[in-house]
Amino acid sequence: MKWSFKIRKLQVFRRSIQISVVAFMFLVPIVARYTNYLASRELDEALTKWEGSPQGATLATVDDCIRSLPGTEKERVGKIIRDRKGCLEKAQFIRGGPWSAQIGSVSVTDPLAASESIAASRSVHWVLVISVALPLLITIIFGRVFCSWICPVGFLLEMSDKFRGLLKFLELRPFDVQFPRSTKYILLFTGLIASFWLMSPLLGYIYPPAILGREAHDYVFAFFDRAESGQAGMGWDGLSVMSGFLLGIVIFEQTVARRWWCRVVCPGGGLYSLLGVFRLTRIRRRAASCTSCGDCVRDCPMGLAPMRDEMGIECDNCGVCLSVCGDDALHYRVTKPSDFKKVEPMVV
Amino acid sequence: MIDSEQPKTPRRNFIKEAMTGVASVAGFMAGAWWLSGGKAQAKSSALRPPGALDEDDFLATCIRCGRCADACPNRAITAFTKESGKDLSLKPGPGERGTPVIFPRRQACMLCNGVPGDDLLCTAACPSGALTLTKKFVESIREHVNMGTAEIDENLCYSYQGSSCGVCIRACPLEGIALKAGLWERPILDPEECVGCGLCERACIRYPQAIHITPRA
């Protein structure tokens, strides 16, 4: 096609997005709790009562940040005070987590959540269609970018994957068993059929981003509940057995199979892959520049081989191969849906 | 490069792969079913947020995102788990784990009274359509909201037992429509008009509560 581009610092940009998603996952419940105190006119009481404790400091910081925005303060008898209505409006800007969120007036929902809900309820609600439109559009244009650019669990597992180097340093050679990648599609379809049959959305219970979002939310809420019930400091309450499940995935990936969840099991990743079959943005290799050094194959988080053009629908457009390529052979390209089959196989 | 071992016998390899695949899928599906509360015997008959679809449709449509709970200004809506219902000895029924519920004894739905905005905030937050968007007007609330119905136990109610109380009538957001004051502040209920918000149960000074909400069937 006509244009292609390559950004050297693309990975820095990707990391910043991933880190901010993780930060927002904790920040949003804190602001939700702030809104609760504000709505029930308990905020000033809480601020004075919890002064000096981590909860009080957190609330005070959020309060300062929100009051620094325009339209959140008013003057009454010569004193600047908080404008409750304005603060409430500002504090409700972002809600939700990786599973479903509201940013401004835009609602975004994971396509997996939507497909499950549609399968289970056997009906289509307009709210859900509107909510899933933006993620669908992004997936159709950019492919499976949720996994590599947004998913907080993808980020967690990418980070934990780096610790395999430490295991190797300790001469504990971890396995790397190649499990069949088709598992995720089978799990996706089994899950949807089971949801339809049992009339209850099931995959959300084992979908790690949804779990992590819930755990973060519950942890933050329990953090404030501690202060309300007069317990001091921080604790582990709010975390459920599902944190153990996530930890189990991390340990399994460290010892048995690299990036096992994202490559092999994740039903959401499977759905994003399928939705991104005809994605417009693809990674293309210029064979003339490629020296077949294999750096991209070594570093690909999904375990694909850009060097041999073996990417297909599994590629999540993370761009690691672009950044690692020393020969300037890999690029993002805008392609027609029709000409992708000519170059690469669909499934690896 | 990454494929260190090529399969020597493709067919055996295929069978092995298929078996691991099927085993893990079966394991994860069983896990999801168990986590959803699949092994629970009885339905919980919990109070759902305002504007909820009929129970079966609601359980199928809700994606368990928890956005309604976050939006609730009164913190009345909580995700239904074993822990959240523990002190009221309520357990999530099959497929109910993580769904939003209201425990009116702890915190009732105040129908977003006194909060900025035109809609009931939970219904505006719901991305799945499990909660129907409801405007904050009496007509709209009476049309869409049917969480349950209050029931008065005259043997417990102070007003029916010689004293006069009337707390539930003052608490009712549809005072004069759903709950009317009779002789000596006796609450007189119109079950047709009651939306089941639970504010009367929350307000009742008797323990056990003389007025309580029966969630809609």
XYZ file of C-alpha atoms in Angstrom, chain B:
217
model
C 14.322 -21.237 16.294
C 11.436 -21.586 18.732
C 10.175 -24.980 17.668
C 12.836 -27.027 19.368
C 11.121 -30.338 18.738
C 9.239 -31.242 15.637
C 6.572 -33.849 16.282
C 7.864 -37.236 15.187
C 4.446 -38.818 15.000
C 1.913 -36.201 13.917
C -1.122 -38.278 14.751
C -0.102 -39.052 18.313
C 0.792 -35.407 18.737
C -2.623 -34.375 17.484
C -4.364 -36.704 19.920
C -2.234 -35.372 22.778
C -2.995 -31.780 21.813
C -6.694 -32.460 21.470
C -6.747 -34.131 24.863
C -4.975 -31.281 26.661
C -7.222 -28.817 24.861
C -10.445 -30.598 25.755
C -9.313 -31.203 29.335
C -8.406 -27.573 29.949
C -11.599 -26.281 28.312
C -13.674 -28.640 30.440
C -11.753 -27.549 33.534
C -12.199 -23.852 32.876
C -15.884 -24.194 32.049
C -16.499 -26.202 35.216
C -14.588 -23.537 37.157
C -16.654 -20.738 35.627
C -19.877 -22.593 36.389
C -18.774 -23.173 39.978
C -17.724 -19.533 40.393
C -21.043 -18.288 39.062
C -22.703 -20.067 41.965
C -23.786 -23.033 39.854
C -23.806 -25.532 42.677
C -26.124 -23.430 44.834
C -29.426 -25.172 45.395
C -31.972 -22.450 45.935
C -32.538 -19.074 44.339
C -31.716 -16.253 46.695
C -34.763 -14.092 45.888
C -32.671 -10.982 46.398
C -33.795 -7.425 45.836
C -32.518 -6.150 42.450
C -31.703 -2.533 41.594
C -34.476 -0.335 40.149
C -35.436 -0.872 36.527
C -34.201 -4.480 36.483
C -35.611 -6.889 33.927
C -37.487 -9.991 35.077
C -35.227 -12.164 37.213
C -34.292 -14.779 34.589
C -33.731 -12.174 31.884
C -31.814 -10.050 34.336
C -29.440 -12.865 35.299
C -28.846 -13.639 31.629
C -28.329 -10.047 30.513
C -26.267 -8.631 33.383
C -22.528 -8.782 32.644
C -21.529 -8.439 36.331
C -19.439 -5.338 35.712
C -20.424 -3.624 38.939
C -20.891 -0.215 37.359
C -24.345 0.217 38.912
C -22.839 -0.387 42.347
C -20.211 2.267 41.681
C -22.812 4.701 40.449
C -25.135 4.256 43.432
C -24.798 7.433 45.528
C -26.252 5.708 48.570
C -24.034 2.612 48.292
C -27.195 0.547 48.432
C -26.181 -1.670 45.508
C -23.484 -4.239 46.176
C -22.145 -7.162 44.210
C -23.729 -10.324 45.565
C -21.037 -12.607 46.965
C -20.866 -14.964 49.886
C -19.052 -12.296 51.903
C -21.375 -9.386 51.102
C -24.476 -11.306 52.165
C -22.843 -13.028 55.095
C -24.173 -10.997 58.026
C -27.718 -11.215 56.638
C -27.215 -14.958 56.010
C -28.039 -14.586 52.326
C -26.158 -16.625 49.760
C -26.058 -16.120 46.006
C -28.159 -18.687 44.160
C -27.201 -20.405 40.890
C -25.618 -17.941 38.486
C -26.041 -15.027 40.875
C -22.488 -14.415 42.033
C -21.383 -10.868 41.291
C -24.847 -9.653 40.326
C -26.046 -6.402 41.903
C -28.326 -6.639 44.914
C -29.793 -4.307 47.491
C -29.991 -5.363 51.126
C -32.571 -2.837 52.375
C -31.768 -3.534 56.007
C -28.272 -2.296 55.429
C -28.919 0.441 52.894
C -32.048 1.000 50.827
C -32.606 2.530 47.398
C -33.480 6.198 47.767
C -34.399 6.445 44.065
C -31.558 8.987 43.647
C -33.480 11.612 45.586
C -31.381 14.747 46.114
C -28.659 13.713 43.687
C -27.916 15.781 40.571
C -29.056 14.263 37.275
C -32.283 13.327 35.525
C -31.939 9.541 35.633
C -31.642 6.934 38.314
C -27.863 6.696 38.296
C -27.593 2.893 38.280
C -29.900 2.579 35.291
C -27.899 5.239 33.455
C -24.658 3.403 34.249
C -25.804 -0.056 33.126
C -24.064 -0.959 29.853
C -25.939 -4.204 29.220
C -29.589 -3.241 29.286
C -30.225 -5.374 32.371
C -31.410 -2.184 34.087
C -33.851 -0.190 31.975
C -33.088 3.518 31.834
C -35.470 5.239 34.236
C -36.101 8.953 34.592
C -36.252 10.418 38.043
C -39.921 11.403 37.826
C -42.691 9.780 39.795
C -44.434 8.623 36.586
C -41.307 7.014 35.175
C -40.406 5.411 38.483
C -43.900 4.003 38.892
C -43.750 2.619 35.371
C -40.288 0.998 35.335
C -39.359 0.301 38.925
C -40.713 -2.853 40.473
C -38.138 -4.206 42.884
C -40.605 -5.798 45.261
C -43.481 -5.068 47.575
C -43.531 -4.083 51.204
C -45.357 -6.248 53.682
C -46.537 -5.094 57.073
C -46.583 -7.437 60.032
C -49.337 -5.994 62.170
C -48.296 -8.088 65.152
C -44.947 -6.319 65.236
C -45.868 -2.811 64.097
C -45.995 -0.375 67.012
C -48.780 1.637 65.417
C -50.990 -1.439 65.250
C -50.022 -2.385 68.815
C -51.262 0.642 70.656
C -48.429 3.135 70.213
C -48.069 5.453 67.242
C -44.916 5.541 65.175
C -45.262 6.357 61.476
C -41.540 6.318 60.682
C -42.054 4.150 57.586
C -44.625 6.558 56.185
C -42.196 9.478 56.529
C -39.454 7.443 54.877
C -41.531 6.382 51.874
C -40.593 8.290 48.686
C -44.134 7.698 47.414
C -45.778 8.878 50.607
C -49.498 9.184 50.159
C -49.359 6.975 47.052
C -47.790 3.705 48.184
C -47.886 4.139 51.934
C -50.671 6.160 53.513
C -51.094 7.127 57.126
C -54.178 5.701 58.753
C -55.562 6.178 62.212
C -52.783 6.583 64.818
C -50.113 6.645 62.140
C -50.909 3.139 61.053
C -49.213 2.462 57.702
C -51.695 1.488 55.020
C -50.026 -0.039 52.022
C -51.085 -0.010 48.394
C -49.202 -3.022 47.001
C -49.956 -1.917 43.442
C -48.088 1.343 43.891
C -45.200 0.178 46.091
C -41.956 0.009 44.083
C -40.025 -1.896 46.737
C -37.228 0.585 47.410
C -36.885 -0.638 51.005
C -36.632 2.764 52.694
C -39.477 1.797 55.021
C -37.669 -1.364 56.067
C -34.474 0.642 56.578
C -36.344 3.165 58.704
C -38.398 0.746 60.814
C -37.470 1.119 64.465
C -38.711 -2.344 65.387
C -36.410 -5.348 65.305
C -37.180 -7.646 63.593
C -38.599 -5.115 61.164
C -42.368 -4.835 61.188
C -42.321 -3.793 57.539
C -40.113 -5.641 55.100
C -39.689 -5.975 51.364
C -40.563 -9.155 49.551
C -38.584 -9.101 46.299
C -40.742 -9.509 43.228
C -41.104 -13.088 42.037
